[in-house]
Structures are given as structure tokens and as C-alpha cells.
């Protein structure tokens, strides 16, 4: 969750880097840094925290004439947010910036340390620069030293390297993390997304996985596993806002489409072949813990509720969930064998933060699951796990919910693993399913256009009931919340089996029921509940892999092997449905009325 900018040419490099990083700052603001080589002169600046700190630090610095330069804004993954861990990372005569995670960095680091290399930071990135300088001692050319370096890296990366050994060149490589090259005459730009170079470069080439090469003034050479590669540049848009939305109409839409990708980032380095790893947690973090209590608000509360099923089922640990604003005033009984977990996208929600403070006062150990590093909730907690969803701009939360739920699922397995309450077989099956999650979050064009067409039938009615059982009940709550937030219609999430205890009295043809009917979980029971509603003339939209003859509308999902895969697929359906209804109603999708992205008041 970081940002990269690079520039090679005659213009003022510091300003290009800082302006570009400003566009990417939302990707991470633990620290930022730049490195510039002009002729023989090498300059490097780093600052902790927001980019304005780096601006302040470089106030008196200006570049002149031709040079190469790289910059980075960081969202900590390996190693704490400190100045030493800030990029660019330095070797003896080279600098590197990197996005992503080098999965085999530990092995590479040990190998380099055995050769006497001293590491300054705790990052995976630093291995790249030392490995490059090691290879450069024996390689025929600087480029082949870079090539040999890239060949040894496992994991996802986008990286830029500059070196005094070849002072007018930028070396680059991309695998799994985004990077592009911008062109304007002899000037060459690099960035991890196109916003930093809009208005500067006129043409662009979006690097593909496995691409690497080098850039010199007026010359860019590109290679992949097959050798040198020809590439076609395309015109770069001049419209910044639409570029930030990557061509989507709304941030919410972009964020729904991003879920598949960010889920990969959430799992990276944590979902291993046979176990779950959280570098953030000490080995004995769960030692004296006998129960879990989770507090959150809104969408984050729904991910918590989902996890209560997973914790008890998979890790065999008692798990209670509380709405933070209720918890604060109920005079709860708290015991210090309970782990207090808070979940928050923003990390600033007042009710959640206050609940956390209460739990701490009662002597409970705390863990936060959060999307914004250095936020108040993270700072207040004993430990924190970042969801790595990237900034969420749409007020209606989507990818934050998906990644929170994933972290909680991973945590449920982790607790089971640590407490030896989960069998190897179950762990294996869960991990296999987890790895399929990014696929289940891909948005198919056919599905999206079906929902666009269908949305016209959901612009009226006296109520919308989203119903589900088990983990699909919290998903129903979340589906209804999305519907309420951006279409301003009354909607409720309800446990399907509970409808007959009251709400069924509302059933008529303008009561819309959105039924979540997974095939891997309680299908027959769910079917009976929906039949009861259909018999009372309610209009049914069924979401299921299994065709359902009583459905007035039907969205067919895939036959998946695991309930969580069905969960994520159905989540996308409910998000897109809410979006398309809101679009038809002409509402402000990204900034719905009366709401705010971060609720810092009680
Ligand atoms: C709904 C939504 C809100 C938030 C809630 C908590 O789409 O975004 O319900 O989930 O305000 O916010 P965080 O997660 O920032 O604590």
C-alpha cells in the first residue's frame, strides 16, 4: 500500500517527485523519501509521517540539469514506520524504492548477512539494493546485475533502482504490483498509478507482470522472460479526477472492482502454505486468552458479527460482539482473560475508540483491525493488524468490509492454530478456500449489466428485507445497510428463520425480499423460509447458484466449494445492486446525504 514516482530528465526533479507523491499519499503516509543523482552528486532525503514533513526537509534543496530520481510514500508492511525503514533504501552506491512484498526476503537477507552485508532497516526492500550491489561485483554489465537480482525475487513487486555505477539510468521491474512508464519527448516518468504523471507525460505504457528494463534519456528498453520486448505507448488522459477513478463512474464502483486485487494484498505474507502468520502478533499473544469480545460500528460491526460464527466454529473460542455505542453505556462485565478486538476502517470512530479505552481501563488486552495506520485506534491498541485495503473514498464501505472479514477469517484460523483447537485437515481446507477468494471477488461484466438492468424494478416498494442464515445473516445486514445508505430506501437485514416471528406480517407484492441462498450452507432451510414469504406474495430476488422456481428475479452465482467463497460472491452482488439503484435514482453515490466517512463524534 505504498506509492512510487520516478523521473529522468532535465526538469526540477524534487518538485516532480514531491508533486507526484502528493497524488499517491493516500496510499500510505507513514514516511516518504526521495533520492536524486545529478552528474556525480547523489542526494537522499527521508521524513517520517506525512509528505509535508519531507517538503519541509527539502525546502532548501533544488536540482539542476539532467538527472535521475526516485521517490516513495510508505504504508508499513515489514518493519515499523521509522525513518530508517523509509524508502529509498540505500546500499553502498545505489538506491531502491519498492511496492509489494518480497516473500523470500528473509532467506536473501541471511545470505547477504553471511557475506558481511549490514542491514540498516527491517524492511524486505533493503535486500534488493544489497543483492544488486553483490551481483554487480561479478556481472558483466550493470544491467545484468539488475537482471540477476530480479530473477531471485519471489512475491509481488514494483521497483525502481538508481546507482552511481550507471548514473544516468533508472532500472525498473514489475511483478504483481502496478507500475507504468510515462513519456514526454526525452523525459521519462515512472509511477505506481497514472495520477502523479498526468499533465506531465503525454503517453504511457502500463507495465505487465514480468516486465523489467532500464530507461535513459530518450531511450527505454523493455524485457521479459522471453527477452527484449517491443511495446506500444498509449495517450495519457489529461483528466485527473477521472484518472483517480481509473475510468469508473464512482469511487464506490472502483472500490467494488478493486476488491479482488486488494484481497491479495490482505493475504500477502499471512496466508502461507500450511499456516497463517501474523508478524504483527507476538508468539504468546493468545496465551492467556480464553474469550474474545469485538466492538465496532456500522459495516465494521457486520464484519465482526460474521467473524463470531468463524471464531466459535473454527477456533473453538467464545466470541461476543457488541455495537460500540451500546457497549459504552451498558456497564459490561469484563474479565482480563478476554481479548478486546476493535474493528474500524478509519481508526477514528469515536464510539469504537471510547469502547477501546474502557476495555483498556478494565485491564483487557487489545487488538485492532484497521485500514489506516497510525490512526487513533491503532495507537491506542496493544497490537494492530492492517487490512491493507488502500484508501476507501466512497462513503459506503465496500472493500474495507471485504478485507476486514478476510482478516477476521485468517485470525480465526490463527487462534485455532495457536491454541491447537483446529485440526490440520480443517486448516488446510480453509487455506485452500482462502486462496480462491480473489477469484470469487472478480466482477463479471455479465453480472454487472444484469444488475444494471434489474435495478429498474427496485425503485419503489415499502420495504426491502435482505435475509440469510448463519454468516449470510451479517451479510444480509450489510446488504441492507448499503441499500439504505445510497438509495435512501428503508431496508432491513434479518435472519431468515426469524421472519415468521413478526416481519412476515409485512409481506405483500411491494415488500421486496433479497434472499441469500448459498448452496454450501443450510440451503434447504433457507429455501423453506423463502417459500413462506413467496406464499404471502412477497416479491423475491433470489441470489443462489441453484435455480429457484419461486424467484421473481434471480441472480445465479457460482457453485463454490466453501461458504466464505459464496459469501464474498454474494457480497459483490449486493454492493452492485445498491450502486445501480442509487445511480438510477440520481443520488450522489460517493457522498450520500447526511453521512460522513469518518464518524469522530459520539
Ligand atoms: C457504512 C459505513 C459505516 C462505517 C461506520 C464505522 O458503509 O461505512 O457504517 O462502517 O461508520 O466506521 P469505521 O469502520 O471507520 O470505524
Tab-separated table of N, CA, C and O and ligand atoms in Angstrom, residues 297-300 343-347 349 352 395-397 404 481-482 485 597 599, ligand 1:
chain	number	residue	atom	x	y	z
A	297	UNK	N	-18.639	-0.435	14.768
A	297	UNK	CA	-19.867	0.260	14.355
A	297	UNK	C	-20.139	-0.034	12.873
A	297	UNK	O	-19.206	-0.249	12.096
A	298	UNK	N	-21.397	0.049	12.504
A	298	UNK	CA	-21.800	0.024	11.094
A	298	UNK	C	-21.305	-1.201	10.361
A	298	UNK	O	-21.409	-2.349	10.821
A	299	UNK	N	-20.715	-0.945	9.205
A	299	UNK	CA	-20.199	-2.030	8.376
A	299	UNK	C	-19.158	-2.855	9.128
A	299	UNK	O	-19.130	-4.086	9.027
A	300	UNK	N	-18.330	-2.171	9.889
A	300	UNK	CA	-17.283	-2.903	10.628
A	300	UNK	C	-17.921	-3.855	11.638
A	300	UNK	O	-17.397	-4.950	11.895
A	343	UNK	N	-12.722	-3.096	15.468
A	343	UNK	CA	-12.595	-3.110	14.007
A	343	UNK	C	-13.026	-1.748	13.496
A	343	UNK	O	-14.090	-1.240	13.876
A	344	UNK	N	-12.210	-1.172	12.646
A	344	UNK	CA	-12.549	0.149	12.130
A	344	UNK	C	-11.805	0.407	10.835
A	344	UNK	O	-10.594	0.177	10.753
A	345	UNK	N	-12.519	0.875	9.838
A	345	UNK	CA	-11.860	1.275	8.593
A	345	UNK	C	-10.976	2.485	8.872
A	345	UNK	O	-9.794	2.485	8.591
A	346	UNK	N	-11.570	3.519	9.430
A	346	UNK	CA	-10.872	4.802	9.595
A	346	UNK	C	-9.911	4.821	10.780
A	346	UNK	O	-8.934	5.560	10.780
A	347	UNK	N	-10.226	4.033	11.795
A	347	UNK	CA	-9.428	4.074	13.014
A	347	UNK	C	-9.713	5.301	13.866
A	347	UNK	O	-9.014	5.571	14.837
A	349	UNK	N	-13.253	6.277	14.600
A	349	UNK	CA	-14.648	6.301	15.026
A	349	UNK	C	-14.744	6.478	16.546
A	349	UNK	O	-14.211	5.660	17.317
A	352	UNK	N	-16.081	3.607	18.859
A	352	UNK	CA	-15.191	2.436	18.904
A	352	UNK	C	-13.955	2.770	19.746
A	352	UNK	O	-13.499	1.962	20.563
A	395	UNK	N	-18.130	6.789	0.504
A	395	UNK	CA	-18.587	6.787	1.902
A	395	UNK	C	-19.189	5.421	2.259
A	395	UNK	O	-18.995	4.913	3.361
A	396	UNK	N	-19.897	4.825	1.323
A	396	UNK	CA	-20.431	3.485	1.585
A	396	UNK	C	-19.285	2.481	1.480
A	396	UNK	O	-18.696	2.285	0.425
A	397	UNK	N	-19.014	1.858	2.597
A	397	UNK	CA	-17.846	0.986	2.684
A	397	UNK	C	-18.043	-0.312	1.889
A	397	UNK	O	-19.081	-0.955	1.987
A	404	UNK	N	-11.718	-6.594	6.043
A	404	UNK	CA	-11.887	-6.841	7.488
A	404	UNK	C	-12.327	-8.291	7.702
A	404	UNK	O	-11.817	-9.009	8.577
A	481	UNK	N	-27.734	-2.357	4.684
A	481	UNK	CA	-27.113	-1.062	5.016
A	481	UNK	C	-26.681	-0.334	3.741
A	481	UNK	O	-26.905	0.874	3.584
A	482	UNK	N	-26.105	-1.065	2.798
A	482	UNK	CA	-25.694	-0.440	1.531
A	482	UNK	C	-26.918	0.145	0.826
A	482	UNK	O	-26.896	1.250	0.297
A	485	UNK	N	-28.042	3.314	2.693
A	485	UNK	CA	-27.114	4.443	2.652
A	485	UNK	C	-27.149	5.215	1.347
A	485	UNK	O	-27.084	6.431	1.359
A	597	UNK	N	-17.490	10.037	6.099
A	597	UNK	CA	-16.638	8.849	6.002
A	597	UNK	C	-16.062	8.457	7.357
A	597	UNK	O	-15.848	7.293	7.634
A	599	UNK	N	-16.599	8.960	11.445
A	599	UNK	CA	-17.562	9.494	12.415
A	599	UNK	C	-16.850	9.716	13.751
A	599	UNK	O	-16.779	8.819	14.594
B	1	LIG	C1	-21.152	2.014	6.038
B	1	LIG	C2	-20.065	2.666	6.740
B	1	LIG	C3	-20.216	2.912	8.204
B	1	LIG	C4	-18.896	2.595	8.932
B	1	LIG	C5	-19.000	3.001	10.403
B	1	LIG	C6	-17.743	2.638	11.156
B	1	LIG	O1	-20.912	1.900	4.686
B	1	LIG	O2	-19.060	2.996	6.169
B	1	LIG	O3	-21.257	2.177	8.742
B	1	LIG	O4	-18.642	1.243	8.807
B	1	LIG	O5	-19.205	4.381	10.496
B	1	LIG	O6	-16.635	3.248	10.609
B	1	LIG	P1	-15.181	2.708	10.833
B	1	LIG	O7	-15.096	1.376	10.203
B	1	LIG	O8	-14.286	3.724	10.173
B	1	LIG	O9	-14.976	2.643	12.305
